[in-house]
CSV table of C-alpha atoms in Angstrom, one decimal:
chain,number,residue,atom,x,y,z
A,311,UNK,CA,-2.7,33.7,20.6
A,312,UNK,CA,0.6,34.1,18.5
A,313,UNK,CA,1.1,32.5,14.9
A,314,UNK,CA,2.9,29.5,16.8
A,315,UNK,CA,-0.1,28.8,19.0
A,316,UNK,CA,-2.6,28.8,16.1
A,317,UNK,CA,-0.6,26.2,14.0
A,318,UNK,CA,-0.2,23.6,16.7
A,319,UNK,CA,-4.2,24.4,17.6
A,320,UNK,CA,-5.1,23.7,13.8
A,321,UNK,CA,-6.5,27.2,13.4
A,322,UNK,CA,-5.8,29.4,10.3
A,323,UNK,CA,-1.9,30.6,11.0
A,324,UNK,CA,0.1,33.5,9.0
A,325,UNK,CA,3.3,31.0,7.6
A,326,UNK,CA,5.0,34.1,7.2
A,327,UNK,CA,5.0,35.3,11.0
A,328,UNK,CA,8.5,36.2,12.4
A,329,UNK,CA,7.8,33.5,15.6
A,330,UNK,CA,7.2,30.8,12.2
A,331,UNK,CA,9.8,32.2,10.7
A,332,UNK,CA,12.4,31.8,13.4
A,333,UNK,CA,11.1,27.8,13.8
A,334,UNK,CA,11.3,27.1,10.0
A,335,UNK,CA,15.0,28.7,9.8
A,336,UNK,CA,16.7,26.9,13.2
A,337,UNK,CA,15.2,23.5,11.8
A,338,UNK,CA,17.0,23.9,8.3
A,339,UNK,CA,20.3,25.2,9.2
A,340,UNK,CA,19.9,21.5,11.6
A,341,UNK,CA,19.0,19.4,8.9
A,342,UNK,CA,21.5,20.9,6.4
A,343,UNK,CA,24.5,19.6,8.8
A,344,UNK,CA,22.4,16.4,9.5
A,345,UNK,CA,22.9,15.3,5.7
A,346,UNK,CA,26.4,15.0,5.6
A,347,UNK,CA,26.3,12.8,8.6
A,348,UNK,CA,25.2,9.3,9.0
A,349,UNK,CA,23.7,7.9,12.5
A,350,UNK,CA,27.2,6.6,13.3
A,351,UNK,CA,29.0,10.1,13.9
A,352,UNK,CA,28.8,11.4,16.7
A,353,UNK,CA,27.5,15.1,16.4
A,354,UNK,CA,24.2,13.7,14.2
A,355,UNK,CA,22.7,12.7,17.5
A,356,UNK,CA,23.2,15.8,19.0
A,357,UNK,CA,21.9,17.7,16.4
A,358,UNK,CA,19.2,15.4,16.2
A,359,UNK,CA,17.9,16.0,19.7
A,360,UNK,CA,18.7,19.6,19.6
A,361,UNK,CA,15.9,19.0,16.4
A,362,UNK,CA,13.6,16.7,17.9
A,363,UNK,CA,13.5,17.6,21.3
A,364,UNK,CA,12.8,14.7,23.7
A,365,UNK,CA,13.5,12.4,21.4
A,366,UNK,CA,13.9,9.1,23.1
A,367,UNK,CA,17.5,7.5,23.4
A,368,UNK,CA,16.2,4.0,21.7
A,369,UNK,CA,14.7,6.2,18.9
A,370,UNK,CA,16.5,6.8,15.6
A,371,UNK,CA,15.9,9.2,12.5
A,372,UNK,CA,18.3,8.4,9.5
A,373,UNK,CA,19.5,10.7,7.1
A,374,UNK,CA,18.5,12.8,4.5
A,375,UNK,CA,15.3,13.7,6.8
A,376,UNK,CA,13.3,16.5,5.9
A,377,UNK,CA,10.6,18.8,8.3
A,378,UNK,CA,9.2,21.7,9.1
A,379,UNK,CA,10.1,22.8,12.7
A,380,UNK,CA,11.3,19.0,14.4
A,381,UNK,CA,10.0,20.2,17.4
A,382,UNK,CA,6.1,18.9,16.1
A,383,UNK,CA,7.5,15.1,16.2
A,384,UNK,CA,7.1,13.4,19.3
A,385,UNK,CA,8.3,10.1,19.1
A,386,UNK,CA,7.6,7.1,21.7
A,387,UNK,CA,10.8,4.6,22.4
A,388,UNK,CA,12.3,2.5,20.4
A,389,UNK,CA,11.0,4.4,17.0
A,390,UNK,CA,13.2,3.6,14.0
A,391,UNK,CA,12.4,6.3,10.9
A,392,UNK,CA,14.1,5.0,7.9
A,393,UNK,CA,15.9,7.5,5.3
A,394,UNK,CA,14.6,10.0,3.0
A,395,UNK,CA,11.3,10.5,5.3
A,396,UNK,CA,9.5,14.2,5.1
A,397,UNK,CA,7.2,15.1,7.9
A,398,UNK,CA,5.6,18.4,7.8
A,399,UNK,CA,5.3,19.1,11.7
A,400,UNK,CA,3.1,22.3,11.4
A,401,UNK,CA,0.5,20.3,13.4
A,402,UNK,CA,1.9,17.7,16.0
A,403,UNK,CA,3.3,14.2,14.7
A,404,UNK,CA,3.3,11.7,17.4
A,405,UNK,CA,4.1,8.1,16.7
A,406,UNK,CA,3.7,5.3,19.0
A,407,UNK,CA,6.5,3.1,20.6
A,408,UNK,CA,8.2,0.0,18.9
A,409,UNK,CA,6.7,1.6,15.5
A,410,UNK,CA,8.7,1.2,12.4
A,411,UNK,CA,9.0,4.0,9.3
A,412,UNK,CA,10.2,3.0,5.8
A,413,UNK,CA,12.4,5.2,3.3
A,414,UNK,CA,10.3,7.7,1.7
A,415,UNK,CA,7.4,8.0,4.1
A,416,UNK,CA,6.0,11.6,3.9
A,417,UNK,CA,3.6,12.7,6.9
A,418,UNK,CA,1.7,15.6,6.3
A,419,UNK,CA,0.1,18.0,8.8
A,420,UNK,CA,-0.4,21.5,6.3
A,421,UNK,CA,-4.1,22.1,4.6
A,422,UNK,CA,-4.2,24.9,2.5
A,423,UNK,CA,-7.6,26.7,2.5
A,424,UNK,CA,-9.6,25.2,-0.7
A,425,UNK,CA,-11.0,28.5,-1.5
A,426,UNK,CA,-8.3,29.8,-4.1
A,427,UNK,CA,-7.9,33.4,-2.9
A,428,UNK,CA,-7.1,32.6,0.4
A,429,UNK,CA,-4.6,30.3,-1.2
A,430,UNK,CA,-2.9,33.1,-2.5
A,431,UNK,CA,-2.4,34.6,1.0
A,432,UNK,CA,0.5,32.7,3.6
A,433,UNK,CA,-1.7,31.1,5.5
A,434,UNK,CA,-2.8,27.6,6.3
A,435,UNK,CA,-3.9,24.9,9.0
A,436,UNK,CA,-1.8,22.6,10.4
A,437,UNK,CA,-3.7,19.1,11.6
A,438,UNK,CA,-2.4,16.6,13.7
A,439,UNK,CA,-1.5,12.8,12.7
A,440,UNK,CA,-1.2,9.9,15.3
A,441,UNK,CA,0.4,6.8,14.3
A,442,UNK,CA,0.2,4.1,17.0
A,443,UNK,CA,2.5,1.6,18.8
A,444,UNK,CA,4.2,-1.0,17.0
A,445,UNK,CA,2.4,-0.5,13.5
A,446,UNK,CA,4.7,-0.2,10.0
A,447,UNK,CA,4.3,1.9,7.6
A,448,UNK,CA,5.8,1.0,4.1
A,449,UNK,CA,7.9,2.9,2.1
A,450,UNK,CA,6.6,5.5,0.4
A,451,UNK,CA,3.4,5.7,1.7
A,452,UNK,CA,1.8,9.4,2.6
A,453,UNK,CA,-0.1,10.3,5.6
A,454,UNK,CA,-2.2,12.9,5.3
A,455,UNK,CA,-3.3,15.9,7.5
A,456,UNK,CA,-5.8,14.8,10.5
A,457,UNK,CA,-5.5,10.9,10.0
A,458,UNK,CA,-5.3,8.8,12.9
A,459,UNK,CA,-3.5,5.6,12.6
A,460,UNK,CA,-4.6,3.0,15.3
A,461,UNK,CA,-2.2,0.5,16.7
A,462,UNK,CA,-0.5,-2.6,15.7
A,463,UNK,CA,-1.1,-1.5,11.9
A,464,UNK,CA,0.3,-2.4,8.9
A,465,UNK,CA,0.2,0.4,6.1
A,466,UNK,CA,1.7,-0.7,2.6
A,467,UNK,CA,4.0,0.4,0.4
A,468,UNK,CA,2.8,3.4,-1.7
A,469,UNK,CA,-0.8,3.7,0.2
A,470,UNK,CA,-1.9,7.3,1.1
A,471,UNK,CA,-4.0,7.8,4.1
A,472,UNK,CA,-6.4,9.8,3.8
A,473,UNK,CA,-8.5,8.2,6.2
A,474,UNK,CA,-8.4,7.2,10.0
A,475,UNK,CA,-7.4,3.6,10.2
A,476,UNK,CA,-8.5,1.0,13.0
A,477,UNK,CA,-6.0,-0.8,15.3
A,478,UNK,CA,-5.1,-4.0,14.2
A,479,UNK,CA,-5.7,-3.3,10.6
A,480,UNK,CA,-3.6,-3.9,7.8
A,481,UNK,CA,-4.7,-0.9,5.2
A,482,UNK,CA,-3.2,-0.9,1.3
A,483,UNK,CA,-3.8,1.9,-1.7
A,484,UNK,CA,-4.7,5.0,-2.8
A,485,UNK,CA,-6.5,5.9,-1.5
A,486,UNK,CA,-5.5,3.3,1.4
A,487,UNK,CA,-8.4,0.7,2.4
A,488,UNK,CA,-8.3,-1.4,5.3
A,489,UNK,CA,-8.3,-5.3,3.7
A,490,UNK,CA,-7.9,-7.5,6.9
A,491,UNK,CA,-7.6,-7.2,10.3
A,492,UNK,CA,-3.6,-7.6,11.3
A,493,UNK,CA,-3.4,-10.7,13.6
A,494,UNK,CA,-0.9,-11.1,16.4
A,495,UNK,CA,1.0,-14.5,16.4
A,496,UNK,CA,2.4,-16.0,19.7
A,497,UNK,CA,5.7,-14.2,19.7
A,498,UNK,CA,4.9,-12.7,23.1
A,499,UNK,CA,7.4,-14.9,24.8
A,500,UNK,CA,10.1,-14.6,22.7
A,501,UNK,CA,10.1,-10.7,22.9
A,502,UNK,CA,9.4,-10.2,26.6
């Protein structure tokens, strides 16, 4: 199993592997022309899918956007990813069709090993987040490593998930507790 392998399988992975390396470079050099273009030119959707591979057409990231390796995000239709987002994609990212992403969210997959000597060495785990279909996560708010996020949520402003958080919640703070269940009006007809 190579560096690559172990990251995506949240097991202890060398950061400093050439096959990490390689990833961490091709994604920069991406996102470095990605900030001087907005989502109206052109070439930022190409470099956007060469980034985010599979990306669907109905899905947008706006610029600045910050990651790790883009090819961790996986990203259901009609996803919209507001500016100034950070998502460390060591460990997979997947978020769930129709949901929408506020400026300044920050998804984190990295955990650094607690004992402080290992610290010191380039190595860390990498844990997966889900975020479901048609939930919204507020501005600002932090996801961190290993949280599940169920669907039709509501995630405010500022909260950081540390926690997994039900479908058809509505979950504020720090860290973020679930305070009411998130109840579907009648809409149905006007969407379908």
């Amino acid at each position: 199993m190579n560096e690559v392998e172990k990251m995506r399988s949240s097991r202890l992975a060398d950061m400093s592997a050439p096959e990490i390396q390689v990833k961490f470079e091709h994604a920069k050099r991406l996102l470095a022309k990605m900030r001087v273009l907005s989502t109206y030119d052109e070439e930022y959707r190409s470099l956007l899918e060469e980034l985010v591979p599979g990306i669907p057409a109905t899905s947008v990231i706006c610029p600045p956007f910050h990651c790790d390796h883009g090819d961790g995000i996986r990203l259901g239709g009609h996803v919209f990813v507001n500016a100034n987002c950070t998502f460390l994609d060591g460990g997979y990212i997947t978020i769930g069709a129709h949901t929408l992403i506020g400026p300044c969210v920050q998804i984190y997959t990295p955990h650094h090993p607690m004992d402080y000597l290992e610290r010191r060495t380039e190595k860390e785990y990498a844990y997966p987040v889900t975020i479901g279909e048609d939930c919204w996560i507020g501005g600002g708010a932090v996801i961190c490593p290993g949280v599940t996020i169920g669907d039709r949520c509501v995630i405010g402003a500022g909260s950081v998930v540390t926690k997994d958080i039900p479908s058809d919640s509505v979950a504020v703070g720090n860290p973020a507790k679930v305070i009411r269940k998130n109840i579907a009006k009648k809409y149905r007809s006007l969407i379908a």
